[in-house]
CSV table of C-alpha atoms in Angstrom, one decimal:
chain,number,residue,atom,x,y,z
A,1,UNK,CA,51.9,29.0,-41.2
A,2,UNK,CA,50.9,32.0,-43.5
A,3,UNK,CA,53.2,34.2,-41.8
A,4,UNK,CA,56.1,32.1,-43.6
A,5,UNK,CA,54.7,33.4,-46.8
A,6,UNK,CA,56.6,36.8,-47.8
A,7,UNK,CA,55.3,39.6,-47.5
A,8,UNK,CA,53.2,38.5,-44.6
A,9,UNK,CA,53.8,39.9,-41.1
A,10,UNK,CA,53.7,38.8,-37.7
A,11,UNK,CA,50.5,39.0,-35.5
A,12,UNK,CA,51.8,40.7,-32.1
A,13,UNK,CA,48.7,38.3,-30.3
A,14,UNK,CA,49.8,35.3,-30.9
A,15,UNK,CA,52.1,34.1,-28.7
A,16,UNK,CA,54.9,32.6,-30.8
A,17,UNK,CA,55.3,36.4,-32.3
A,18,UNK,CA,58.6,36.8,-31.3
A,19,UNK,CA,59.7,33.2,-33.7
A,20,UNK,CA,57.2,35.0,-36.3
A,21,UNK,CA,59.2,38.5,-36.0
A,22,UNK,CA,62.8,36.9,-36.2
A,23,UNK,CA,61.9,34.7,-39.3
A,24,UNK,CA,60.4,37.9,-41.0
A,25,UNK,CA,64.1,39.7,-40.1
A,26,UNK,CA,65.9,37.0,-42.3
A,27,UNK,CA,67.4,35.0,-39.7
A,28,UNK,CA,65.9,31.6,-41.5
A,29,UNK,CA,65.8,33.5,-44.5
A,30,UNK,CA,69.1,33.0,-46.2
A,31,UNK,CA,68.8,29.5,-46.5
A,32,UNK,CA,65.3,28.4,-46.7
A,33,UNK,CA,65.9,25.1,-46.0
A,34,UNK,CA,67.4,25.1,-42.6
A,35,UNK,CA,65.4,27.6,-41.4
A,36,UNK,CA,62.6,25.1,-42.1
A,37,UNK,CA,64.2,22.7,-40.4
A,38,UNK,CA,65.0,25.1,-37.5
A,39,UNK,CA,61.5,26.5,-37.6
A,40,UNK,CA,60.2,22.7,-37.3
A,41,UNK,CA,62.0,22.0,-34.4
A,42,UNK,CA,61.2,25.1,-32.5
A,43,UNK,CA,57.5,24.8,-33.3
A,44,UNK,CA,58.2,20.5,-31.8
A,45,UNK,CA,59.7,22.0,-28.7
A,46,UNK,CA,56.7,24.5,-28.0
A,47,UNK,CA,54.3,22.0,-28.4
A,48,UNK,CA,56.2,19.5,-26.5
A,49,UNK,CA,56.1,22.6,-23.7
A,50,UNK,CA,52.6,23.3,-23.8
A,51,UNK,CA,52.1,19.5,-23.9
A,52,UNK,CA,54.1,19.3,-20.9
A,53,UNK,CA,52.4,22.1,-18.9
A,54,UNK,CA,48.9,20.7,-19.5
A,55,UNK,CA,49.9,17.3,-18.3
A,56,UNK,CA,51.7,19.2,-14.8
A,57,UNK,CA,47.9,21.1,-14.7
A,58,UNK,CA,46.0,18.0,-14.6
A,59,UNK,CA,48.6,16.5,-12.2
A,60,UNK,CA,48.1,19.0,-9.9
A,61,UNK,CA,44.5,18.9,-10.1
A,62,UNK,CA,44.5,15.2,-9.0
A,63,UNK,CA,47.0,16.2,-6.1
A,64,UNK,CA,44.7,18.6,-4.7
A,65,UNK,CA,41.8,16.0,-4.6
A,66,UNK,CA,44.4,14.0,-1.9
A,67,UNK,CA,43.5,15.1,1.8
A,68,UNK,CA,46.0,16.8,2.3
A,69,UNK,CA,45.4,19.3,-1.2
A,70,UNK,CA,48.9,19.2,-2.1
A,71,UNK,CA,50.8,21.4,-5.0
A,72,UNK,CA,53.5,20.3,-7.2
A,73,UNK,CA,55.9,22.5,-5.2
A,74,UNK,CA,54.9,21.3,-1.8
A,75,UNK,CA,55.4,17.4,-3.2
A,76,UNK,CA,58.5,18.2,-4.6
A,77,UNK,CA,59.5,20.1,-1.4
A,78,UNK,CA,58.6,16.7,0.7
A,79,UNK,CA,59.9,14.4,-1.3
A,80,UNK,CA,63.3,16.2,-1.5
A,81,UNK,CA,63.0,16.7,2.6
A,82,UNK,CA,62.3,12.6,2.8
A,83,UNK,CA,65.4,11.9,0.7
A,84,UNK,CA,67.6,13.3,3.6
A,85,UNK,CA,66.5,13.1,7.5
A,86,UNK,CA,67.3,16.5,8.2
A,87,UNK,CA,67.6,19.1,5.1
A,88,UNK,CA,68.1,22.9,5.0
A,89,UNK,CA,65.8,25.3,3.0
A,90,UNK,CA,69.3,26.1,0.5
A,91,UNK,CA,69.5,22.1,-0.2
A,92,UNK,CA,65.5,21.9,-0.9
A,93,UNK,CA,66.3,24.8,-3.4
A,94,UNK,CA,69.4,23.1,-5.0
A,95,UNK,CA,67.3,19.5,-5.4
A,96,UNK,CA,64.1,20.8,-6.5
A,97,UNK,CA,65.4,24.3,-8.6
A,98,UNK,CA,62.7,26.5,-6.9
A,99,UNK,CA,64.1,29.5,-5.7
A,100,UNK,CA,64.5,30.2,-2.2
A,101,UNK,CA,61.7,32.7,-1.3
A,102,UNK,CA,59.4,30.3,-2.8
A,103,UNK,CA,60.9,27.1,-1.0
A,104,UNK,CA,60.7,29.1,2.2
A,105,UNK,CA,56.5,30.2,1.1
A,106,UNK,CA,56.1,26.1,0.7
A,107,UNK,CA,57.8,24.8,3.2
A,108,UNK,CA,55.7,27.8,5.9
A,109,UNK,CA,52.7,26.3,4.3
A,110,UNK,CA,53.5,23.0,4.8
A,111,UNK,CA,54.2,23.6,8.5
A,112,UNK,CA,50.9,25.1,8.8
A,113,UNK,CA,49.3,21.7,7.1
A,114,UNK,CA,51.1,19.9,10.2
A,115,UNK,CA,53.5,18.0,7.2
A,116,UNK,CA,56.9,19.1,8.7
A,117,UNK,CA,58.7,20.7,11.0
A,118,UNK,CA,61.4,23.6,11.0
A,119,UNK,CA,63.9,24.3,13.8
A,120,UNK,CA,67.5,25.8,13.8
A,121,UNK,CA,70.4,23.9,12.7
A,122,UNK,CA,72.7,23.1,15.4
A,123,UNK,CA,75.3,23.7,12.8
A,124,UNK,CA,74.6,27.0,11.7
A,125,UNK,CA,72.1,29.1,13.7
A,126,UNK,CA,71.2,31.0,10.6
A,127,UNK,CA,69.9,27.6,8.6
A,128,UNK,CA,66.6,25.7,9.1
A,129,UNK,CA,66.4,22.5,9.2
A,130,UNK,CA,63.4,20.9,7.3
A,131,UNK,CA,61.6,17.4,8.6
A,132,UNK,CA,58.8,15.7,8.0
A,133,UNK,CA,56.6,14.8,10.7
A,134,UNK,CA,54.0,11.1,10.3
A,135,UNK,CA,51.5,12.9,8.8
A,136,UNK,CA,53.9,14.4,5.9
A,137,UNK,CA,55.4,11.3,5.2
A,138,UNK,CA,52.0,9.4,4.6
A,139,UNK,CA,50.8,12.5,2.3
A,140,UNK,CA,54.3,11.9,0.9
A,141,UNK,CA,53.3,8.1,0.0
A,142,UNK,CA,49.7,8.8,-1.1
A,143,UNK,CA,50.9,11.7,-3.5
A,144,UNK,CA,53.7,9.2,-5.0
A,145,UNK,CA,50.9,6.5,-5.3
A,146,UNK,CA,49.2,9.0,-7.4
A,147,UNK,CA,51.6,10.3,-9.2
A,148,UNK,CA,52.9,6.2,-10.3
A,149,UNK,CA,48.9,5.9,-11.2
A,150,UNK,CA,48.2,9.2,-13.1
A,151,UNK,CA,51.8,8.7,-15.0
A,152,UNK,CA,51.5,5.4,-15.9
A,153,UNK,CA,47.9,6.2,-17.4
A,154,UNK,CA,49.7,8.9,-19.8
C-alpha cells in the first residue's frame, strides 16, 4: 500500500491502477476514514475475484481430463439444455448469461463432439432447438460428478 502515502503515484503496470489513480484524485481523500474502509473492501472484492477465477481455471482443467474434454461453457450449455427437453439457443443464453454468438460457437462444438443435437423449431422456423443426445447426457453426469468432488474438496 505505498501508493496510499501522499505524494506517491500510481504505477500504470499494476493492474489495480485505475483504484490507485482515483484514490490519488481525492475521491477517498476527504475523509480518510471511509475511504479506508472503501478501499478495504474493494481490495476484498478483487481478491475474492481473482480467488474465484483461479478456482474456475483449475475446474476447468479437471473437466478437460473427462473423455469428453469439456469447458465450463460447454457444461453450462448442457446442463441448461438437460433442464428443459427441448431448449432454444436465446433460452441457453438467458439461463447461462453467455451471449449468443458464443452459445451458438458451444453449442456447434458440442454437436461436433456428438453431445447434442440441433434442428428447427416447429414453432418458429428461425429458432433451433437444442437436445442432448445419450452420449451428452452421460458427459453431463460425469462432469456434475466432478464438479460435486472437486467443490466439496475446496
Amino acid at each position: 500500500r505505498a501508493w496510499l502515502k501522499e505524494g506517491s503515484k500510481p504505477n500504470s503496470r499494476n493492474p489495480d491502477c485505475f483504484i490507485q489513480q482515483a484514490y490519488v484524485r481525492g475521491i477517498a481523500a476527504s475523509t480518510p476514514n471511509i475511504g479506508e474502509s472503501i478501499m478495504s473492501q474493494i481490495f476484498e472484492k478483487a481478491r475474492d475475484v481473482r480467488l474465484s477465477r483461479r478456482i474456475l481455471v483449475d475446474f476447468e482443467q479437471q473437466l478437460k481430463k473427462l473423455p469428453h474434454k469439456l469447458t465450463v461453457a460447454q457444461m453450462s450449455v448442457l446442463y441448461a439444455t438437460d433442464r428443459d427437453h427441448e431448449c432454444s439457443q436465446k433460452k441457453i443464453c438467458d439461463v447461462t448469461g453467455i451471449d449468443r454468438s458464443t452459445t451458438a460457437n458451444v453449442v456447434r462444438r458440442l454437436e461436433a463432439k456428438g453431445l447434442v443435437t440441433v434442428k428447427a423449431s416447429n414453432h418458429d422456423r428461425r429458432a433451433n432447438c437444442v437436445r442432448l443426445t445419450k452420449d451428452g447426457k452421460k458427459a453431463l453426469i460425469e462432469a456434475l460428478r466432478l464438479e460435486t468432488k472437486f467443490f466439496a474438496a475446496k
